[in-house]
Tab-separated table of C-alpha atoms in Angstrom:
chain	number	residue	atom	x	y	z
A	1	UNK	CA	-139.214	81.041	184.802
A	2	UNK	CA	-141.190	78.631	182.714
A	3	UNK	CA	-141.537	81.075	179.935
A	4	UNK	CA	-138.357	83.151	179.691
A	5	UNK	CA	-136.639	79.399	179.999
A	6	UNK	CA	-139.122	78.056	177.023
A	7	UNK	CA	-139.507	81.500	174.645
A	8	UNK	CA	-138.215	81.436	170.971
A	9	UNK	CA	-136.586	84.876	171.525
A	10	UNK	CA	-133.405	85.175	173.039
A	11	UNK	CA	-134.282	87.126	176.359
A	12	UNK	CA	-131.330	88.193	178.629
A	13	UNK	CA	-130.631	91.132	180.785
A	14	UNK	CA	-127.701	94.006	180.300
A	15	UNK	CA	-126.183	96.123	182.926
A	16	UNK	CA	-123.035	98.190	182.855
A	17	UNK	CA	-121.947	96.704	179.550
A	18	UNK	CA	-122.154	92.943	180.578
A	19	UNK	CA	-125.230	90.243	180.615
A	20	UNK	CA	-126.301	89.212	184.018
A	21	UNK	CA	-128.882	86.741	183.212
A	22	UNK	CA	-129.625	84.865	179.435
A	23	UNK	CA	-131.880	82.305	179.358
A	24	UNK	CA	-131.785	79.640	177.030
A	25	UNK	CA	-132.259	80.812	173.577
A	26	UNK	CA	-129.384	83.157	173.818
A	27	UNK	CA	-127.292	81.030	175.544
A	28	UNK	CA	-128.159	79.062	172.305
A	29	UNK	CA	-127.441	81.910	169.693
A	30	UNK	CA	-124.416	82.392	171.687
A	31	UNK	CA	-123.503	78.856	171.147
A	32	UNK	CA	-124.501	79.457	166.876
A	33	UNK	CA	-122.055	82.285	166.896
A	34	UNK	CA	-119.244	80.491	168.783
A	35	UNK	CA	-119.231	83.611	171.468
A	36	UNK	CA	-119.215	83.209	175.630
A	37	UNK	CA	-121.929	85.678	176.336
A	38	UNK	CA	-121.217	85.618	180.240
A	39	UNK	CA	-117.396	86.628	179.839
A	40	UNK	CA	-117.528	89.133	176.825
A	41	UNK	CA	-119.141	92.745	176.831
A	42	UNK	CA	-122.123	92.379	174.951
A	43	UNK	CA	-120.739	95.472	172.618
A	44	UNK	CA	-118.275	93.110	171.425
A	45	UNK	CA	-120.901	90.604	170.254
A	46	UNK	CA	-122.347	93.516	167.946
A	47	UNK	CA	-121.466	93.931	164.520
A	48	UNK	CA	-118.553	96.777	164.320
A	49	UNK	CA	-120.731	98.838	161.377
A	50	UNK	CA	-123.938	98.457	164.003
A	51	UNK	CA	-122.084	99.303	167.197
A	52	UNK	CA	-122.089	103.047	167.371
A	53	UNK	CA	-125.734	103.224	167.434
A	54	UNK	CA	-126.902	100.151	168.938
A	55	UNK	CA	-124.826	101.575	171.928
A	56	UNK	CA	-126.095	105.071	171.472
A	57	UNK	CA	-129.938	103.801	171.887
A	58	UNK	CA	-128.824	102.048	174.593
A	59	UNK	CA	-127.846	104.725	176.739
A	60	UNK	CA	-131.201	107.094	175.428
A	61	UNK	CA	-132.781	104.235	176.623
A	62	UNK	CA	-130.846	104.129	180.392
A	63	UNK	CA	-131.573	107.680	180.603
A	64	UNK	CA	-135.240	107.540	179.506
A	65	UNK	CA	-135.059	109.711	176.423
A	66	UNK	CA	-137.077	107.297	174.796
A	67	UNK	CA	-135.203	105.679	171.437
A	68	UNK	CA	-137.519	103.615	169.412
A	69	UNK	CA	-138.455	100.169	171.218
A	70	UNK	CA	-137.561	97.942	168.246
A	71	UNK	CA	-134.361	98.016	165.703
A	72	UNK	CA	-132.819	95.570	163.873
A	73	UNK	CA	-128.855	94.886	163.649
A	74	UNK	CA	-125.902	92.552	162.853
A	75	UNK	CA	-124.215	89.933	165.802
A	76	UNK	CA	-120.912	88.564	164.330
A	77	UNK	CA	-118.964	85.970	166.186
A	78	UNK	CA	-115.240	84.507	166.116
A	79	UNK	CA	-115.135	83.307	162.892
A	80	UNK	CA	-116.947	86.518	161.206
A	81	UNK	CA	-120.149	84.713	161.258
A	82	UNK	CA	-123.237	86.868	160.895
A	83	UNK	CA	-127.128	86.764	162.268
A	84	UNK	CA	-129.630	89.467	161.557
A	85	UNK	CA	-131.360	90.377	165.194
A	86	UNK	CA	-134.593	92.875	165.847
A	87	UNK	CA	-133.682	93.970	169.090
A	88	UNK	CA	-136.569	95.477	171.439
A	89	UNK	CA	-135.643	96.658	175.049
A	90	UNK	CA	-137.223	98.148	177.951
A	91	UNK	CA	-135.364	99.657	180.759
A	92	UNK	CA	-135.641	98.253	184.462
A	93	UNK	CA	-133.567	97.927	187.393
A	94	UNK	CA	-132.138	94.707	188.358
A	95	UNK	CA	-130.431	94.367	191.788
A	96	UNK	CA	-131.003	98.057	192.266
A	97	UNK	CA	-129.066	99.125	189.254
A	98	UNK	CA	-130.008	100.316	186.107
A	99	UNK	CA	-130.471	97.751	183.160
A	100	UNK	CA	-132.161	96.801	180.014
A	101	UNK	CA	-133.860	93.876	179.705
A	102	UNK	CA	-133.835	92.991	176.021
A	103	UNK	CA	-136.025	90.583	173.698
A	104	UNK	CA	-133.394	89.625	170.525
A	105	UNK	CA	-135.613	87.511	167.381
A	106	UNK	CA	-133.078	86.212	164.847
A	107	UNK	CA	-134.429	87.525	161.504
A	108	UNK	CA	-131.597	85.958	159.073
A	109	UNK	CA	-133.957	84.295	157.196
A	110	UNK	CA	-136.211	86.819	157.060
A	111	UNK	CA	-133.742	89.480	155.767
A	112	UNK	CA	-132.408	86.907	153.251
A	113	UNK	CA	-136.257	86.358	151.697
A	114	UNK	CA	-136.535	90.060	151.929
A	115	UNK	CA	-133.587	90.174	149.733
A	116	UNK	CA	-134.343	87.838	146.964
A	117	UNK	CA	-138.187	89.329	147.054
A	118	UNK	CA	-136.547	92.762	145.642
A	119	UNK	CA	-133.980	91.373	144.078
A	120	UNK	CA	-137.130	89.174	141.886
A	121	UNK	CA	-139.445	92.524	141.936
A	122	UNK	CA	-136.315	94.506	140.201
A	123	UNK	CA	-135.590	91.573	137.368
A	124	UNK	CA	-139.613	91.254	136.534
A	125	UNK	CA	-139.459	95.236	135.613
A	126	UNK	CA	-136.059	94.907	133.913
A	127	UNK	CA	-137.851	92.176	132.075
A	128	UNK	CA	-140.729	94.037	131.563
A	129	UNK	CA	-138.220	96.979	129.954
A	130	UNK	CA	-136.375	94.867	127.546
A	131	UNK	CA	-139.147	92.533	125.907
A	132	UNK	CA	-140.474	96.429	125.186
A	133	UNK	CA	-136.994	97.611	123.758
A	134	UNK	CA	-136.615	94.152	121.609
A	135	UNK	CA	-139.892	94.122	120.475
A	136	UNK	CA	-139.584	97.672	119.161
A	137	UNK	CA	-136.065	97.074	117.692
A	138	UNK	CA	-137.404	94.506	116.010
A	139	UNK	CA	-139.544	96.372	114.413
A	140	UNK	CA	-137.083	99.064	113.730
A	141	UNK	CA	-134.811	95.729	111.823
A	142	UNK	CA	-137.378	94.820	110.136
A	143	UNK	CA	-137.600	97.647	108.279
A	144	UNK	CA	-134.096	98.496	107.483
A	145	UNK	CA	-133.758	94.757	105.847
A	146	UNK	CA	-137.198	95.242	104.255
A	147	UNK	CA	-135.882	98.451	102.157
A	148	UNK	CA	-132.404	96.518	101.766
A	149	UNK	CA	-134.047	94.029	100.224
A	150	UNK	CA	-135.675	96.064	97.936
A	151	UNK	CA	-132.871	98.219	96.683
A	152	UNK	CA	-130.590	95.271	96.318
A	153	UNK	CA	-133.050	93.595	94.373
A	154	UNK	CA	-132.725	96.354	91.479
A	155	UNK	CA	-128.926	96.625	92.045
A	156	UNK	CA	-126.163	95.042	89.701
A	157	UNK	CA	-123.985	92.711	91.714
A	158	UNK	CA	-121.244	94.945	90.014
A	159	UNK	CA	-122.500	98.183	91.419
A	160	UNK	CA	-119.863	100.095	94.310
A	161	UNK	CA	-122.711	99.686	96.952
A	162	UNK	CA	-124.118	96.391	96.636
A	163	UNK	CA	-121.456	94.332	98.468
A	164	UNK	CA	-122.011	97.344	101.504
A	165	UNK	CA	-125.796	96.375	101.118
A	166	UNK	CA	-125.000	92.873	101.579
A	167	UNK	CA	-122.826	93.254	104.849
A	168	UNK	CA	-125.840	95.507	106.179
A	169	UNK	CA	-127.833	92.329	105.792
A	170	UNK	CA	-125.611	90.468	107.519
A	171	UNK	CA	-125.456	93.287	110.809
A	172	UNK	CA	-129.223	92.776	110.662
A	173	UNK	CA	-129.331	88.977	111.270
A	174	UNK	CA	-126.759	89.731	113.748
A	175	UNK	CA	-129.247	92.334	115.688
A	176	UNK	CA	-131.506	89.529	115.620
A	177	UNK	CA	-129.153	87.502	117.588
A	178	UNK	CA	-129.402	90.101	119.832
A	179	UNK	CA	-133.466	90.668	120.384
A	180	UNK	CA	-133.347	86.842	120.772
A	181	UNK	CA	-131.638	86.969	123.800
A	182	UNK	CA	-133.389	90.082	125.505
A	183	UNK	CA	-136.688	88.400	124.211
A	184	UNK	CA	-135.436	85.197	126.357
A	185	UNK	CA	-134.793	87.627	128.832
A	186	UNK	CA	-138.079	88.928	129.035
A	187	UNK	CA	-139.859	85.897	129.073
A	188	UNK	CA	-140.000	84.798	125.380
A	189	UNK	CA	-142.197	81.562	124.652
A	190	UNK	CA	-141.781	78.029	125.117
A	191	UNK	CA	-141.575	76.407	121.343
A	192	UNK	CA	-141.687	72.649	122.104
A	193	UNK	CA	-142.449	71.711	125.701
A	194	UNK	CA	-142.692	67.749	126.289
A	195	UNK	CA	-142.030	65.816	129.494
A	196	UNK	CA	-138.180	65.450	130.082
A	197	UNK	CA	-135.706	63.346	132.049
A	198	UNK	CA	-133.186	66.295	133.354
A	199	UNK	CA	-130.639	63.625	134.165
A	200	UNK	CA	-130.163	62.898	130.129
A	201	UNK	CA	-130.501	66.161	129.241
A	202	UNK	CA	-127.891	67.588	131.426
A	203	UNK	CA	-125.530	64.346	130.776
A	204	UNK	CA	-125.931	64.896	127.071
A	205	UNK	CA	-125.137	68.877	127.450
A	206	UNK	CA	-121.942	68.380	129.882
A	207	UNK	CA	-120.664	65.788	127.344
A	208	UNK	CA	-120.815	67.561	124.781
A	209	UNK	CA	-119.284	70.912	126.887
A	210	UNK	CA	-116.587	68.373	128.133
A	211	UNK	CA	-115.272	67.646	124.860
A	212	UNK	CA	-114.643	70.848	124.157
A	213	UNK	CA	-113.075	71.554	127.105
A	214	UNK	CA	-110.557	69.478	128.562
A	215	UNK	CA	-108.989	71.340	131.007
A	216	UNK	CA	-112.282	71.190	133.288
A	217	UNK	CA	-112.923	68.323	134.983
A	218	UNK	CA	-116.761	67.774	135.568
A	219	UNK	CA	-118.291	65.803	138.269
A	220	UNK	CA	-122.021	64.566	138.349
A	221	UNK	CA	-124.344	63.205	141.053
A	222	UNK	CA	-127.594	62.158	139.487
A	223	UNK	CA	-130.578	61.596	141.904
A	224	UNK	CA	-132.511	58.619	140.587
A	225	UNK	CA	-135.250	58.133	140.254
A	226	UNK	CA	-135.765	61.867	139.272
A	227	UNK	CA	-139.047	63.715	138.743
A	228	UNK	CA	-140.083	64.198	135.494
A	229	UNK	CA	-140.574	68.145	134.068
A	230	UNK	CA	-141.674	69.719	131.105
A	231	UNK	CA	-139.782	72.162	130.039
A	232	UNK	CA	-138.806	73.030	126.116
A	233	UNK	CA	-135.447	70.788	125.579
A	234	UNK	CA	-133.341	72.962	123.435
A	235	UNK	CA	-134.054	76.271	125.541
A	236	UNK	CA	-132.850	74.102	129.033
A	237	UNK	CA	-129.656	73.267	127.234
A	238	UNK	CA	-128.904	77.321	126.129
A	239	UNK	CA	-129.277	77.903	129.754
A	240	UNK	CA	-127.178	74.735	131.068
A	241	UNK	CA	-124.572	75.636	128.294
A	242	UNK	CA	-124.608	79.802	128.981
A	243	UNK	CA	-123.897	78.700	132.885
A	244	UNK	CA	-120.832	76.094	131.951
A	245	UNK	CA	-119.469	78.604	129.688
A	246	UNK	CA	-119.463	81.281	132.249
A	247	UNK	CA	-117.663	78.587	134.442
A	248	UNK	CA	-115.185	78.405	132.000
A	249	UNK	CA	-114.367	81.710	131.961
A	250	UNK	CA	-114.110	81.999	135.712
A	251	UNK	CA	-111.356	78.888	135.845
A	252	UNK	CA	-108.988	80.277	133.000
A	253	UNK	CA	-106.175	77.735	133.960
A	254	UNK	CA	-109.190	75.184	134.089
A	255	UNK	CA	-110.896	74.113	137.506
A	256	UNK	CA	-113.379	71.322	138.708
A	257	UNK	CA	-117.415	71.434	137.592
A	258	UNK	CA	-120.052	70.283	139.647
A	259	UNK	CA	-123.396	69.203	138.695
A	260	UNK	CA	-125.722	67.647	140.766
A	261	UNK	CA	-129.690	67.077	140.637
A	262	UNK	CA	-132.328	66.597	143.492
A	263	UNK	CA	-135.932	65.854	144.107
A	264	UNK	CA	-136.936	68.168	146.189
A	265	UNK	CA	-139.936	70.126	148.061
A	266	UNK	CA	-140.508	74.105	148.130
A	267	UNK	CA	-143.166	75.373	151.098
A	268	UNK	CA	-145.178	78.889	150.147
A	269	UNK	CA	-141.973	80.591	152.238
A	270	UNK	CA	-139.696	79.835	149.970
A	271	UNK	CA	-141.002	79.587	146.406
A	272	UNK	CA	-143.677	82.636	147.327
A	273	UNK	CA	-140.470	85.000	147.431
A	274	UNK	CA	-139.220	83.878	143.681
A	275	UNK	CA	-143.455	84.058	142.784
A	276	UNK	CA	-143.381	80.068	142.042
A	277	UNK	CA	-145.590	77.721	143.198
A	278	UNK	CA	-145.150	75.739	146.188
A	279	UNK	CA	-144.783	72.303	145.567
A	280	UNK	CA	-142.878	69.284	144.066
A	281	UNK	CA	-139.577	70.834	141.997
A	282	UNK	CA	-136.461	69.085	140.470
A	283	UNK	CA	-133.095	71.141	141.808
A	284	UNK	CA	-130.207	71.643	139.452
A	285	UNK	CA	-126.665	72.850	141.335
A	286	UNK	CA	-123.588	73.777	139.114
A	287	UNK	CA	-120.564	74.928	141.054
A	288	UNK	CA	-117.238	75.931	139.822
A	289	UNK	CA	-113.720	76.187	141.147
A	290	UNK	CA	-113.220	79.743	139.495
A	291	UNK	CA	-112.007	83.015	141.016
A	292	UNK	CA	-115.663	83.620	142.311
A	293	UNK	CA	-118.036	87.005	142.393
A	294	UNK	CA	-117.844	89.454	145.118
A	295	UNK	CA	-121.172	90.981	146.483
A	296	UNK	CA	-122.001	93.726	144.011
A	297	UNK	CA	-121.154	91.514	140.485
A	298	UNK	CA	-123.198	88.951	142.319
A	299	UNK	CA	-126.587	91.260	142.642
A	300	UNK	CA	-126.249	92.014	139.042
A	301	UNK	CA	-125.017	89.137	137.383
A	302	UNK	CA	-128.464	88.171	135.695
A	303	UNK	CA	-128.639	91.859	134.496
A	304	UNK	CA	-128.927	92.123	130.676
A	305	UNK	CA	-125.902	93.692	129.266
A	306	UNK	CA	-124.184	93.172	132.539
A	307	UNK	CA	-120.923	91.902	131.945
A	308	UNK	CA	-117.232	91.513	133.472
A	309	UNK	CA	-116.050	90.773	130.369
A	310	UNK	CA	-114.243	92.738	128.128
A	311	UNK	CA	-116.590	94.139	124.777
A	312	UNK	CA	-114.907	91.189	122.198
A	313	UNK	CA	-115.669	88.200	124.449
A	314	UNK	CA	-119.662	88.886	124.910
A	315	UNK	CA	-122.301	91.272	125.380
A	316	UNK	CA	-123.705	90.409	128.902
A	317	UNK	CA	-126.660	88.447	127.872
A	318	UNK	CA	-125.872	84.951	128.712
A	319	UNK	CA	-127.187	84.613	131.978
A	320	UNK	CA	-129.919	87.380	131.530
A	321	UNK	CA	-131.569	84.897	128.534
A	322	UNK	CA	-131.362	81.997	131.401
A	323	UNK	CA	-132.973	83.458	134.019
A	324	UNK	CA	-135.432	84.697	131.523
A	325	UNK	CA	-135.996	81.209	129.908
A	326	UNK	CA	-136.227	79.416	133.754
A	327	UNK	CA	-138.596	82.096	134.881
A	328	UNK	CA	-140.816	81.419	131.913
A	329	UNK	CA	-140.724	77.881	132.828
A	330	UNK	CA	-142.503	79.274	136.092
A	331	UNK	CA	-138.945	77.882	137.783
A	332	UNK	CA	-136.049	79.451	139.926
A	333	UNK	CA	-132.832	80.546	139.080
A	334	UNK	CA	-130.435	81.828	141.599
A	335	UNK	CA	-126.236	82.350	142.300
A	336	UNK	CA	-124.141	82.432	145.535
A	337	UNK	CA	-120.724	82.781	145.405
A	338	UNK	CA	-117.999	84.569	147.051
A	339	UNK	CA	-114.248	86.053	145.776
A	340	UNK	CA	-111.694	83.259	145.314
A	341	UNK	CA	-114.397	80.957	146.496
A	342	UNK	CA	-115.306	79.521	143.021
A	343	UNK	CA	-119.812	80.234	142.693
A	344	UNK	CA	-122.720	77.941	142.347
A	345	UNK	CA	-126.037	78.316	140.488
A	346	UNK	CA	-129.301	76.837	141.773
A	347	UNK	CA	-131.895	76.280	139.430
A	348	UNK	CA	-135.467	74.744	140.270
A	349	UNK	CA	-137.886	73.452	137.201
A	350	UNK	CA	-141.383	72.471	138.481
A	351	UNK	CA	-142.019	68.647	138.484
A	352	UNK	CA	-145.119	66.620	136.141
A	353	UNK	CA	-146.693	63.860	136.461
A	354	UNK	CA	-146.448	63.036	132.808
A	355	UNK	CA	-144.152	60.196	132.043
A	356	UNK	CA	-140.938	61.241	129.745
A	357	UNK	CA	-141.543	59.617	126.331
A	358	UNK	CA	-138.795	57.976	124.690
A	359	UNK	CA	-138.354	58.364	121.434
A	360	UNK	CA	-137.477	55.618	118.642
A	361	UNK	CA	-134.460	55.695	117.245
A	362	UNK	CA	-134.270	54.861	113.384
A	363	UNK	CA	-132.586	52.043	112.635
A	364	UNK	CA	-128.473	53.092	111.795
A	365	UNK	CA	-128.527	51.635	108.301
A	366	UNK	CA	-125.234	51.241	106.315
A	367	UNK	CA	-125.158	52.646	102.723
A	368	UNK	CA	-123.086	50.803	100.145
A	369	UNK	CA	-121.650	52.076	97.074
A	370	UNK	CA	-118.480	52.620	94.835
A	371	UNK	CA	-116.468	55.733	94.170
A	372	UNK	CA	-113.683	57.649	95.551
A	373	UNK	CA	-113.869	60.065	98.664
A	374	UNK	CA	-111.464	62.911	97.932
């Protein structure tokens, strides 16, 4: 009694469809779902896509054709809460009846870790792809301006092709534009890391976004003191302005922005499933008010070239560049959301123990002279 009553699993006994005995981890899980396990069928506690064969096993098991011991499946209570469960059973008879006497393990956080390890496996090849394809377009630019250059060197200014030369140029420094942001993407290098107060840096970038948008209100909660990081200044802000502009466009009659930082702590369970570091991080959350991401946008939203949008309003690289820039910060960068239910990105930058240095301002002198300003 001591250890069924004390166990981590949920242990409890079915017969005919109902349980006859739980102890008190399922009573508990019962309790997390908002279900009554002794007055419902236990089928009912089962996810409706699960059911079928969750019920089929069961009576394999009952008539000792031998299903496999272990599977894992959905419970979903009132409210359309769910749990991941590994189920394993053994048949027995209780009260001289035929039962099952089943062991449930909730695996929700498992199958969520699981989830963001493949989902992190998939983006470091599709990294791995496109810092390939940019670095050979590059290449493939740099020639085509090279020999522009050449031929418009010898050209007239008042020769038929020169101005069509000229606006090839210009499609070039475009394509750069371009290789930028799949080189960001795929992990393209820090240019001037120092040690940086987040809380300025972020105030400085939302003020700026604010102004420029009026129809969003923006919120902030600043932890203070926060850790220091190092992290290259102007590549942070790309990121922190790519992921307000993408608000924007999710609240087109204008919404409500959060932004809120934390100190905070990730164990080798958590960080080991992005491939960071365990240890002290500072935590970045933006959340909108906009119309939200269902579940397939939201498993490719950090794609490159992945975009909702139609072709004049973007190319799909926005948030691709800023998970590639926080990844090569050796931080996190994640997104939850849900339709109508506005989003929210995470983002995790690993903390130093360097102090931020402040830098001097010069001295705001005023120039005096004579003339007129037309």
């Amino acid at each position: 009694r001591l250890l069924v009553e004390n166990a981590n699993d949920a242990i409890f006994i079915v017969q005919e469809g109902q349980i006859k005995f739980a102890n008190q981890r399922a009573l508990q899980m019962g309790n997390d779902l908002g279900v009554e396990l002794d007055h419902v069928p236990f089928a009912q506690h089962i996810h409706p896509d699960d059911r079928d064969l969750v019920l089929e096993r069961d009576k394999s098991r009952i008539k000792d054709e031998k299903p496999p011991d272990t599977n894992a499946f959905r419970l979903v209570g009132h409210d359309d809460q769910e749990i991941w469960i590994e189920l394993n059973a053994v048949q027995l008879n209780w009260k001289g009846k035929p039962a099952t006497l089943s062991f449930l393990r909730d695996i929700t956080l498992q199958r969520k870790l699981e989830k963001q390890l493949r989902l992190s496996q998939k983006m470091e090849a599709v990294g791995t792809l496109a810092g390939g394809v940019a670095h050979d377009f590059n290449n493939l630019l740099m020639g085509v301006q090279g020999r522009t250059s050449l031929m418009l060197l010898e050209m007239d200014p008042t020769h038929p092709h020169f101005e069509h030369l000229k606006e090839i140029g210009n499609y070039i420094k475009r394509a750069t534009k371009l290789t930028k942001h799949l080189l960001g993407f795929a992990r393209g290098g820090k240019y001037e890391v120092k040690p940086t107060d987040l809380n300025a840096l972020i105030e400085k970038s939302s003020q700026m976004f604010g102004r420029t948008k009026k129809e969003i209100t923006i919120y902030k909660k600043y932890h203070d003191p926060i850790w220091t990081v190092e992290v290259d200044q102007s590549q942070i802000d790309q990121v922190l302005l790519n992921i307000f502009v993408n608000a924007w466009q999710a609240m087109p009659g204008g919404g409500d922005l959060y932004i809120q930082t934390e100190n905070e702590m990730l164990d080798e369970n958590v960080a080991g499933v992005y491939g960071a570091r365990p240890g002290k991080y500072v935590a970045i959350s933006i959340t909108d008010t906009g119309l939200g991401m269902d579940e397939k946008t939201l498993k490719r939203v950090f794609d490159p070239f992945f975009t909702t949008k139609d072709k004049e309003r973007g190319t799909g690289l926005g948030l691709a560049s800023a998970y590639g820039i926080i990844k090569n910060h050796d931080g996190i960068i994640t997104a939850e959301s849900a339709r109508g239910q506005g989003a929210t990105f995470h983002i995790y930058l690993p903390a130093s123990e360097k102090s931020v240095i402040d830098e001097p301002k010069e001295d705001q002198k005023i120039l005096a002279g004579s003339g007129t300003i037309l």
